[in-house]
Coordinates of C-alpha atoms in Angstrom, one line a residue:
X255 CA 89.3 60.9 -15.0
X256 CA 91.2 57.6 -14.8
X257 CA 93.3 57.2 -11.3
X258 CA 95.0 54.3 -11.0
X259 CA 96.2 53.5 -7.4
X260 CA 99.5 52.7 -6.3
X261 CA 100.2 48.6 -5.8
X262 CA 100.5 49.3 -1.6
X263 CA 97.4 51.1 -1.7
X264 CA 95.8 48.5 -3.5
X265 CA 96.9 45.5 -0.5
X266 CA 95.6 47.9 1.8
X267 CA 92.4 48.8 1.1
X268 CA 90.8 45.4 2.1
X269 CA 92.6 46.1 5.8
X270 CA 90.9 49.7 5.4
X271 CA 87.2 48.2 4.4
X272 CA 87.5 45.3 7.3
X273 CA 88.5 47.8 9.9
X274 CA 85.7 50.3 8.3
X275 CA 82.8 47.4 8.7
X276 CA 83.8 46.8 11.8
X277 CA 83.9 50.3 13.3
X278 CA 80.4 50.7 11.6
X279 CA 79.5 47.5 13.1
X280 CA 80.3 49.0 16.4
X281 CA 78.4 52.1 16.3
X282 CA 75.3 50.6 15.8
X283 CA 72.4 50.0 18.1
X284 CA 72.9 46.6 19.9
X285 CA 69.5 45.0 20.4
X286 CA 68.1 42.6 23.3
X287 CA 65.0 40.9 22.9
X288 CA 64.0 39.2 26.1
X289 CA 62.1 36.0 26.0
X290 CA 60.3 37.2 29.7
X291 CA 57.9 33.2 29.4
X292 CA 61.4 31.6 29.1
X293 CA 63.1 30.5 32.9
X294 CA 66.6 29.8 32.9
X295 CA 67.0 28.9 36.4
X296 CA 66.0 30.8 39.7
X297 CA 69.1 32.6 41.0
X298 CA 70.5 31.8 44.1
X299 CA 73.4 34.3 44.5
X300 CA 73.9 36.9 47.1
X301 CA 76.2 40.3 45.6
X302 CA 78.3 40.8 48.9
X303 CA 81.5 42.0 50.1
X304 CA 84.6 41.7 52.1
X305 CA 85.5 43.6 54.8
X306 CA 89.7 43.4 55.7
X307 CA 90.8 44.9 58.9
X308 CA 93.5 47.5 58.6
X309 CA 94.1 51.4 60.4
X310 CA 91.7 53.0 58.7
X311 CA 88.8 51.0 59.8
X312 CA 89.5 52.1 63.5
X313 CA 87.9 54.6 65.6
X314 CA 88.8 58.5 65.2
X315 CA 90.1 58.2 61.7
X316 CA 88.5 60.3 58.9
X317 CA 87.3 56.9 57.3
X318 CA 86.0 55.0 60.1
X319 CA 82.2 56.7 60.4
X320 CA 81.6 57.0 56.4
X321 CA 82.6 53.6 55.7
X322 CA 80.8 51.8 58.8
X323 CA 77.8 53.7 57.5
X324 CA 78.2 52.9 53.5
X325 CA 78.2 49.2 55.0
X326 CA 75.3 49.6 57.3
X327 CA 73.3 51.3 54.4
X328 CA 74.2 48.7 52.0
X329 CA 72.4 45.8 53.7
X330 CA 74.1 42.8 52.8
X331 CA 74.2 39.5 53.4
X332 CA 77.2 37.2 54.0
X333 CA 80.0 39.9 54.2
X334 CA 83.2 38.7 55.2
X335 CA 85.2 39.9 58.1
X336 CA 88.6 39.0 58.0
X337 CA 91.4 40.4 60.4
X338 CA 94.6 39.5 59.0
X339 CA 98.7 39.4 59.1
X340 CA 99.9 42.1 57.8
X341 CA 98.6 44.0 61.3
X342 CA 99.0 41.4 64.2
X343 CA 98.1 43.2 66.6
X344 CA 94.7 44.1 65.2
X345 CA 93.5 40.5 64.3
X346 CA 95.8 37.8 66.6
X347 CA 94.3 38.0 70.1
X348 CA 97.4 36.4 71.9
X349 CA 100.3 37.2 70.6
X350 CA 102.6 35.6 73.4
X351 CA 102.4 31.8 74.4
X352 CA 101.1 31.2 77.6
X353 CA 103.9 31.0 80.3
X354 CA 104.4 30.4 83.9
X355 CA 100.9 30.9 84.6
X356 CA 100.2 33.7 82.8
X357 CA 98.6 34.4 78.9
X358 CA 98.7 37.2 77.2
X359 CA 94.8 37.4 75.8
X360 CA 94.2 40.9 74.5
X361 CA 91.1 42.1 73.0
X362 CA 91.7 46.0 73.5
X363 CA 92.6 47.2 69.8
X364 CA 90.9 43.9 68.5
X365 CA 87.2 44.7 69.6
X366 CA 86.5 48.3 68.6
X367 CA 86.9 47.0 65.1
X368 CA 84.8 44.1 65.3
X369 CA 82.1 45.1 67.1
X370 CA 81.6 48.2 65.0
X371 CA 80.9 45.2 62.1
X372 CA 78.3 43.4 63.3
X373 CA 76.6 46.6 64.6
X374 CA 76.9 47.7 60.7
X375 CA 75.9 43.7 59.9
X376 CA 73.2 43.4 62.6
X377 CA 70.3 41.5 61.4
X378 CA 72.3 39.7 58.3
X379 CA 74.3 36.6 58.0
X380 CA 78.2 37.8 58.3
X381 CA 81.4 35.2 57.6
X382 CA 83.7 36.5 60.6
X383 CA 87.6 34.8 59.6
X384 CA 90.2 35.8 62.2
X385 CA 92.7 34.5 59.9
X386 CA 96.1 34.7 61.3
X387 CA 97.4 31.8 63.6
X388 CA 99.2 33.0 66.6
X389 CA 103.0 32.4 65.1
X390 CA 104.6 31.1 67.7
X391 CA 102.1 27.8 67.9
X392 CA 104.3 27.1 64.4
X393 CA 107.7 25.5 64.5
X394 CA 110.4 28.1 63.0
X395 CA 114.3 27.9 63.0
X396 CA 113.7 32.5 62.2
X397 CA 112.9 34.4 64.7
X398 CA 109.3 36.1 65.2
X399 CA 108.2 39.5 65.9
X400 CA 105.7 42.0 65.5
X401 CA 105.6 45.6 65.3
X402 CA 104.2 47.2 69.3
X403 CA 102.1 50.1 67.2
X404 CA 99.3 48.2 65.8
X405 CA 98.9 50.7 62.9
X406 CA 102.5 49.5 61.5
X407 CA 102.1 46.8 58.5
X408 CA 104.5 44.1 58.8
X409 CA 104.7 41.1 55.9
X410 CA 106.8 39.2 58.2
X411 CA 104.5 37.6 60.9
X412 CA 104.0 34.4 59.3
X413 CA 106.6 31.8 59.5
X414 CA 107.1 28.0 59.3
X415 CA 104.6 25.1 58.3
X416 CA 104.3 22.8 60.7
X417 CA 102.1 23.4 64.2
X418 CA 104.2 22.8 67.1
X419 CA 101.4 21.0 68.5
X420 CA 101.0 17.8 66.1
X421 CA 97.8 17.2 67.1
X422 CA 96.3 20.8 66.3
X423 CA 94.5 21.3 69.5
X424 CA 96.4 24.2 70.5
X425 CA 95.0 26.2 67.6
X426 CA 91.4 24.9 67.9
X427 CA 91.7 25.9 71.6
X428 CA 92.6 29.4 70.2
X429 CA 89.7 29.3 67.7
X430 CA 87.3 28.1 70.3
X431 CA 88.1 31.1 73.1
X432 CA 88.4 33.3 70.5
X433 CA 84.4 32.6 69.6
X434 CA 83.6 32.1 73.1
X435 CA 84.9 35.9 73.8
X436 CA 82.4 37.2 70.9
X437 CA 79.5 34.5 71.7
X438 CA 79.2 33.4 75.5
X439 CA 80.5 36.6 77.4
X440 CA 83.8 35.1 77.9
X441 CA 86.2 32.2 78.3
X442 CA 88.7 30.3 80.6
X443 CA 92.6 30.5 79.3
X444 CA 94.8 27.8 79.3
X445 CA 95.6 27.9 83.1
X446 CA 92.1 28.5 84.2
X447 CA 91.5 32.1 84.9
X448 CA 88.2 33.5 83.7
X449 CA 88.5 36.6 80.8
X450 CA 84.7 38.4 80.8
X451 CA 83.9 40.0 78.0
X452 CA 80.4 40.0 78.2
X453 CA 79.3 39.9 74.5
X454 CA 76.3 37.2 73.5
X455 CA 76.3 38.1 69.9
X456 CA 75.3 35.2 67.7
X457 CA 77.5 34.8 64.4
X458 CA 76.1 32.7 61.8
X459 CA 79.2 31.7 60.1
X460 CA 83.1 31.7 60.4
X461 CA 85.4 30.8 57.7
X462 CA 88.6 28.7 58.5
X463 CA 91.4 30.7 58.3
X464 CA 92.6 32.5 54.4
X465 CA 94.2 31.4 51.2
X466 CA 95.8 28.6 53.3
X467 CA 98.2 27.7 49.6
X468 CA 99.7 31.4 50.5
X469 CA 99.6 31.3 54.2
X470 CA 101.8 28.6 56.1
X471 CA 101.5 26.3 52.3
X472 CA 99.2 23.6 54.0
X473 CA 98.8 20.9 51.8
X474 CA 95.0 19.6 51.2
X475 CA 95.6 16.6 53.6
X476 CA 97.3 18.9 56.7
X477 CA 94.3 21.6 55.9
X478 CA 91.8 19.2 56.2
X479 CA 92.8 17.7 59.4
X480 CA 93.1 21.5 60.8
X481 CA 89.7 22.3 59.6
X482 CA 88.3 19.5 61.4
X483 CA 89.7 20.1 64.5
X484 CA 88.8 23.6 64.6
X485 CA 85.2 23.2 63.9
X486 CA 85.1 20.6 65.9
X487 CA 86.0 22.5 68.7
X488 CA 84.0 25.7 68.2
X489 CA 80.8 24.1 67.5
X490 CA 81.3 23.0 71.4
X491 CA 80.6 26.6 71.5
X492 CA 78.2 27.6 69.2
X493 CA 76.3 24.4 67.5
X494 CA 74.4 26.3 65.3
X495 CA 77.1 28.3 63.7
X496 CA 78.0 26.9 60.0
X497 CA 81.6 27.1 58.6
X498 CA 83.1 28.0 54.7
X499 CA 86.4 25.7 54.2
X500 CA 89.5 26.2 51.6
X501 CA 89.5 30.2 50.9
X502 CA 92.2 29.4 48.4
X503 CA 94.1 32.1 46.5
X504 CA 95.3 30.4 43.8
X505 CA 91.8 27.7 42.3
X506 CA 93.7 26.0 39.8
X507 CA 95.0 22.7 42.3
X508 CA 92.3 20.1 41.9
X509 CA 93.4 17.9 44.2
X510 CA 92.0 21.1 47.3
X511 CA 88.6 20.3 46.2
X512 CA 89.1 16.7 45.5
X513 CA 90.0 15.4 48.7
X514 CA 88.4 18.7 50.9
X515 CA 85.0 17.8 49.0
X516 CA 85.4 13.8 49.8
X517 CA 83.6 13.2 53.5
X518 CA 85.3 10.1 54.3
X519 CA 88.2 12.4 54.3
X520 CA 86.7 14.3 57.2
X521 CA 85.7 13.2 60.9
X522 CA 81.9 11.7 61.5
X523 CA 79.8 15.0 61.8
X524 CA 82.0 17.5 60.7
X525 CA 80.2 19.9 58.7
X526 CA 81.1 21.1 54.5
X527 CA 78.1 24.2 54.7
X528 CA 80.6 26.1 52.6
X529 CA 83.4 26.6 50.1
X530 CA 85.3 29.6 49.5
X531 CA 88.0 30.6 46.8
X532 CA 89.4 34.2 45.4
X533 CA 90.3 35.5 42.2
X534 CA 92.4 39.0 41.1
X535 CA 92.1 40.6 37.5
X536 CA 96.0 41.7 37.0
X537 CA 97.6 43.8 34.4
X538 CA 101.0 44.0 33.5
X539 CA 103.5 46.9 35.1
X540 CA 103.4 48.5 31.0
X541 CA 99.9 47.8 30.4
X542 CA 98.4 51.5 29.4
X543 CA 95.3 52.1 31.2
X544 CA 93.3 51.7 27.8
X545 CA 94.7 48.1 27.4
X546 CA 93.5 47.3 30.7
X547 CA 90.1 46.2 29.9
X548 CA 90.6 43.7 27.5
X549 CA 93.1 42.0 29.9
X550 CA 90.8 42.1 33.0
X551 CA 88.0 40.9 31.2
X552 CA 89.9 38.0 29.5
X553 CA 90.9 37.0 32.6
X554 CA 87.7 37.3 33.9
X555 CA 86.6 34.8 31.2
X556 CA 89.1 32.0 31.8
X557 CA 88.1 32.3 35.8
X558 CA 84.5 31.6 35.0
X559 CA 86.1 28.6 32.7
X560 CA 88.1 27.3 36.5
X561 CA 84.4 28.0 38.3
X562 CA 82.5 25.7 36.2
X563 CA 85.3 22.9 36.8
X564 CA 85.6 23.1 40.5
X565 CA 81.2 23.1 40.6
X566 CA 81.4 19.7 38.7
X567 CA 83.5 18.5 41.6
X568 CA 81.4 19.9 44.7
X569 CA 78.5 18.6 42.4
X570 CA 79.9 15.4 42.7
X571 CA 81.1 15.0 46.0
X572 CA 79.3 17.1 47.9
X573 CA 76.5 18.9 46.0
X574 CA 75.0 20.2 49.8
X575 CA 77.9 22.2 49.8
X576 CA 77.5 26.1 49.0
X577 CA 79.9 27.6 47.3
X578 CA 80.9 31.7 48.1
X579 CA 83.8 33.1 46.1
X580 CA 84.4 35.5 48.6
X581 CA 87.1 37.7 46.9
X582 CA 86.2 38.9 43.8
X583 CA 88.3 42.4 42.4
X584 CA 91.8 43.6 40.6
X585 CA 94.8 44.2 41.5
X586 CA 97.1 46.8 39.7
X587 CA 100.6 46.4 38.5
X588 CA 101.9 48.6 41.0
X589 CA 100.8 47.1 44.0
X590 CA 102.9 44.7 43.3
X591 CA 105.6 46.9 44.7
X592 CA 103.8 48.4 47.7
X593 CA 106.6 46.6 50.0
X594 CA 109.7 48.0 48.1
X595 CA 111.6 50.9 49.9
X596 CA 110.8 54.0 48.8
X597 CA 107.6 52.5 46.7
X598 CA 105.0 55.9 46.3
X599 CA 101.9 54.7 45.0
X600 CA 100.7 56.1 41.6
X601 CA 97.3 57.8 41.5
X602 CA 94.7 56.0 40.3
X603 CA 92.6 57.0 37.7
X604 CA 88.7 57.3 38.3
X605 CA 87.8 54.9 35.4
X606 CA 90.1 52.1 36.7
X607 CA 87.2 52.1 39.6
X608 CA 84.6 51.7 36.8
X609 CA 86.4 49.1 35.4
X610 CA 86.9 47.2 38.2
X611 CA 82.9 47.6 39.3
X612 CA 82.0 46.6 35.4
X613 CA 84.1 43.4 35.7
X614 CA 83.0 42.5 39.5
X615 CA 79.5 43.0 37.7
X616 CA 79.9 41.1 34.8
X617 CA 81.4 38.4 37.3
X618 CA 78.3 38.8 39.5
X619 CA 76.1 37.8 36.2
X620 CA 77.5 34.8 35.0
X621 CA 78.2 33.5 38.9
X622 CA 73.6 33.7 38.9
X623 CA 73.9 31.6 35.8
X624 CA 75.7 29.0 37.5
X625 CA 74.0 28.9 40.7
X626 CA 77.2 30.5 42.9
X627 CA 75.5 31.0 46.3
X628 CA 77.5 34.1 47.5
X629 CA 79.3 36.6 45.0
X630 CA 82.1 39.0 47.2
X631 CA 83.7 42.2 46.0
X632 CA 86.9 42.6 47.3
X633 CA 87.6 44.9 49.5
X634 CA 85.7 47.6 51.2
X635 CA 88.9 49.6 51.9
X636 CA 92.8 49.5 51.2
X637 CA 94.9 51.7 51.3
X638 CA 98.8 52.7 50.3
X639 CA 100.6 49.9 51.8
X640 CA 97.6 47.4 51.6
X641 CA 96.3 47.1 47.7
X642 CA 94.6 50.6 47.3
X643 CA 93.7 49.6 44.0
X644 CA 91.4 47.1 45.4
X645 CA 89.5 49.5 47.7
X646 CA 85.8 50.8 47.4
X647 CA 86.0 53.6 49.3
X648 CA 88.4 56.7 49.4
X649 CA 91.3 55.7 52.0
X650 CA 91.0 59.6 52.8
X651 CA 87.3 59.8 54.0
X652 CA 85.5 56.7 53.5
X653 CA 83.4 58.1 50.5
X654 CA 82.8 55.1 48.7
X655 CA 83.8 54.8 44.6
X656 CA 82.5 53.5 42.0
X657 CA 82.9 49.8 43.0
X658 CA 80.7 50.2 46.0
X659 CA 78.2 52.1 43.9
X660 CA 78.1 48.8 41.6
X661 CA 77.6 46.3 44.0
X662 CA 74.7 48.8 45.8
X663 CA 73.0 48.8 42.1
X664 CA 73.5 45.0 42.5
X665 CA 72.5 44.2 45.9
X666 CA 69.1 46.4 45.7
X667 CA 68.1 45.6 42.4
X668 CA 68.7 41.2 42.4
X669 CA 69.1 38.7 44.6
X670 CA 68.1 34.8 45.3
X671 CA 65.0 34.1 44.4
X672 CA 65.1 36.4 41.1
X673 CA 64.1 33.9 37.7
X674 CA 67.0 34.3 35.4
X675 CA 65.2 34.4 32.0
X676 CA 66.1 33.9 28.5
X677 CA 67.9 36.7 26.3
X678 CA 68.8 37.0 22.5
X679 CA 72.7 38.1 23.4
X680 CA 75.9 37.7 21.9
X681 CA 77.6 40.7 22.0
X682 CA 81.2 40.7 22.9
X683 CA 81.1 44.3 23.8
X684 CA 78.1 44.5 26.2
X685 CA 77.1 42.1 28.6
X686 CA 73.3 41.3 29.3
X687 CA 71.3 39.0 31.5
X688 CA 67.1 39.2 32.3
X689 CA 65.7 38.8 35.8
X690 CA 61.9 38.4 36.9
X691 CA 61.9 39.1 40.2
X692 CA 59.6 38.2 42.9
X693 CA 58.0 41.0 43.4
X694 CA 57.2 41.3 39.4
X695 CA 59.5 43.5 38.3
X696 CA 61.5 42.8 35.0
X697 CA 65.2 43.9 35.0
X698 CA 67.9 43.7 32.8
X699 CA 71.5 44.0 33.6
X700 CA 73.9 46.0 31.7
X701 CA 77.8 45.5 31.5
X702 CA 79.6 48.1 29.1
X703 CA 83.2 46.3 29.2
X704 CA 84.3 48.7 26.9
X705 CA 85.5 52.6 27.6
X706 CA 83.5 54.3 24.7
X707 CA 79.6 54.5 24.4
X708 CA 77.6 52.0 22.9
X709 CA 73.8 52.8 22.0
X710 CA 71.9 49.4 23.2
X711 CA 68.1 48.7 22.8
X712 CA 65.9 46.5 25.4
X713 CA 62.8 45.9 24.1
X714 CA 59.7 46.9 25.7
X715 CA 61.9 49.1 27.9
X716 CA 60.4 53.1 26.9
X717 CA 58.7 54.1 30.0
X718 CA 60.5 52.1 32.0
X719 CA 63.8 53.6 34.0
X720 CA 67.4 52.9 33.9
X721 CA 69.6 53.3 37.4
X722 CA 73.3 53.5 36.1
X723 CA 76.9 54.0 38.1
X724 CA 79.3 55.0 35.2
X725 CA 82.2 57.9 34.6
X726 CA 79.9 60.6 35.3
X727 CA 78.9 59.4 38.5
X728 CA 81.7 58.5 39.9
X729 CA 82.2 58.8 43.3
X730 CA 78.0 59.3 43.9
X731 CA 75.2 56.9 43.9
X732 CA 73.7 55.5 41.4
X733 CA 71.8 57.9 39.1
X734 CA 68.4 57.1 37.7
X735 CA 66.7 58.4 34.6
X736 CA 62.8 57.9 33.1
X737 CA 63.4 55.9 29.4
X738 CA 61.4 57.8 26.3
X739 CA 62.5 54.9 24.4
X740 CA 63.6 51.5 24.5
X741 CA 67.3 52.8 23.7
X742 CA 69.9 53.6 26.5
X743 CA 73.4 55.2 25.8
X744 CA 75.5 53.4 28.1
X745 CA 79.0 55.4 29.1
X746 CA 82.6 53.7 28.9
X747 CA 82.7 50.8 32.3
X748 CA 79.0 51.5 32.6
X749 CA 76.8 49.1 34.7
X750 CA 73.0 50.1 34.4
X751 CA 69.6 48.3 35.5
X752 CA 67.0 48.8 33.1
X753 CA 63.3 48.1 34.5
X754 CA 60.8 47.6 32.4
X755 CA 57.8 49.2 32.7

């Protein structure tokens, strides 16, 4: 029987073959071969997290015990504590300026909070960043105020950008007590009068106030002198203590590292141990859900592009300077209008936590590869009014999602000191990197950036086991499985650890 197809058909059908190869292409088995003899480079990256304090967090709430436990559980190292402005009255610890005699130093809402941390902390290095300035040490032609009930989010605490006090003693003063409250049982205030506290808990680093482009716009230069004179200041009080610098928001300004970096821009002694930056996946308000992964993960990729540029510059001005990108998450199109009147905020799905924890994960892979010293998911909890989408927990009860679960797979499975070894991969669908790890196991990391399966072979791996958060765990720890073969199914987001036997 002769058919003859219509002329449309006819353009169409190599469209219809291409898109046919490709789907077939797709479905079958991707294949690592791991060159185990081969060393990359030993990794010196630490998965961590952030900790941001908000009403949740304190005392009596359904959240509070579940969450103070996830984190004690957890283990980690480096996680960063940062009171901040939206809540003054939870992270600024004098909120009036000192006056005829008097100060208004008030730990009483501040503590609970903090010294529920480093219990959870105890035994690791923690980054503590009481990140707000008192506002009235700024100059401001507007009017400042904050809300009495501590629980009430305010945007407006923060005004002006110059420091009243030109010579930025008055804040390093601040910075100083406020250590010396946490550190040496007390302090003396500005007129002399002794505030006991008695805590002697040593903190092994503090980070220099937060995404200083945002807050207060300091220029590199006016940051740099500030930094200075705070560390200067609270090393009087703690010598040992080491400090992280910059925690910009935005890392696409060279000129921050450039002249931060330089030490003749700095004071004789003044310590660079650390530099910190952030970075936020965001989608579009009508991005669909489905689109969402290709746009996170893009991003993701011209991030790691902006890492690799600001190492060359701490490599050459200061190469004994660590580096800890110490916000690391997403951020959905509708938190972007959590402060409009009226705003409800949408539910959010259970994948969008897979996503997230695939991307943070994928982040977490290539940050080993470069020799990133600390690697922090961002943030332990939010909340509706405070970027729920960027929580790892349940604002409800503190039962941590699928982003905890990730870093947890993380955090117990690598670490500094693994080897990175070489692996035959170039698949842009799912992500893999080979550790040997001290103790002689051999692990491979899995990163489905997709949300459909893919079947993916590890050779060597039958008999070996595969620990996995994914859809079908969901809000529950990791799951584990023995391997009868050297082929895993990975689900849609999935991030699995395949040992080898």
């Amino acid at each position: 029987m002769n058919c003859k197809l219509p002329a449309r058909t006819l353009a169409a059908l190599p469209v219809v073959l291409m898109l046919s190869l490709l789907s077939a292409a797709q479905d079958q088995v991707i294949k690592f071969t791991v060159s185990w003899d081969k060393v990359v480079r030993v990794s010196q990256t630490t998965p961590t997290l952030q900790v941001v304090v908000n009403p949740p967090l304190r005392r009596g709430t359904p959240v509070h015990d579940n969450t103070f436990q996830a984190l004690h559980d957890l283990g980690a190292d480096y996680v960063r504590y940062v009171p901040w402005l939206p809540y003054p009255k939870l992270g600024v610890a004098e909120l009036e300026p000192p006056k005829d005699g008097k100060a208004s130093w008030d730990f009483s809402v501040i503590d609970p909070m903090t010294i529920d941390f480093l219990g959870a902390t105890k035994g690791h290095p923690a980054i503590l960043n009481f990140s707000t300035i008192p506002q009235w040490m700024f100059v401001s032609d507007k009017p400042w105020s904050y809300p009495p009930d501590p629980d009430q989010v305010t945007w407006d605490y923060e005004k002006g950008t110059a420091l009243r006090d030109p010579t930025m003693k008055e804040v390093a003063d601040y910075y100083a007590r406020l250590l010396a409250w946490y550190t040496q049982g007390g302090f003396n205030d500005e007129f002399g009068k002794r505030h006991e506290s008695g805590y002697h808990y040593s903190i092994s680093h503090w980070e220099v106030l937060n995404e200083i482009d945002f807050e207060h716009h300091f220029d590199p230069e006016t940051y740099t002198r500030l930094y200075d004179a705070v560390v200067t200041a609270m090393k009087k009080v703690q010598p040992d203590m080491k400090f992280v610098g910059l925690a910009l928001a935005l890392e696409t300004e060279p000129h921050f590292f450039e002249y931060f970096l330089d030490h003749k821009n700095h004071e004789p002694g003044v310590p660079l141990d650390f530099i910190s930056y952030h970075f936020y996946a965001n989608a579009t308000p009508d991005e669909a859900p489905e689109v969402e992964q290709f746009t996170y993960f893009d991003q993701a990729e011209g991030f790691l592009k902006t890492v690799r540029y600001i190492e060359a510059i701490r490599k050459r001005l200061s190469p004994e300077t660590k580096t800890t990108i110490d916000e690391l998450g997403v951020i959905s199109a509708d938190d972007g209008g959590q402060n409009d009147p009226g705003h409800i905020t949408k539910p959010i799905e259970n994948r969008y936590w897979n996503l997230a924890g695939a991307m943070y994960s994928y982040l977490f892979g290539e940050m080993t590869k470069m020799g990133i010293d600390v690697a922090g998911e961002s943030q332990l909890v939010g909340f509706p009014t405070q970027y729920p989408s960027v929580s790892m927990v349940d604002w409800n009860d503190g039962k941590p999602n699928a982003r905890f679960w990730a870093l947890k797979l993380l955090h117990d499975n690598f670490g500094p000191g693994d080897k990175i070894v070489e692996i035959a991969e170039a698949n842009p669908y799912v992500y893999a990197v080979a550790f040997s790890t001290p103790d002689r196991k051999r692990r491979v990391l899995l990163v489905n950036k997709r949300d459909r399966k893919f079947e993916v072979s590890v050779a060597g791996a039958v008999a070996g086991q595969i620990s996995f958060v994914d859809q079908t765990t969901s809000f529950e720890p990791p799951a584990t499985a023995k391997l009868s073969s050297d082929s895993v199914t990975l689900g849609g987001y999935s991030v699995a650890v395949v040992t080898l036997p």
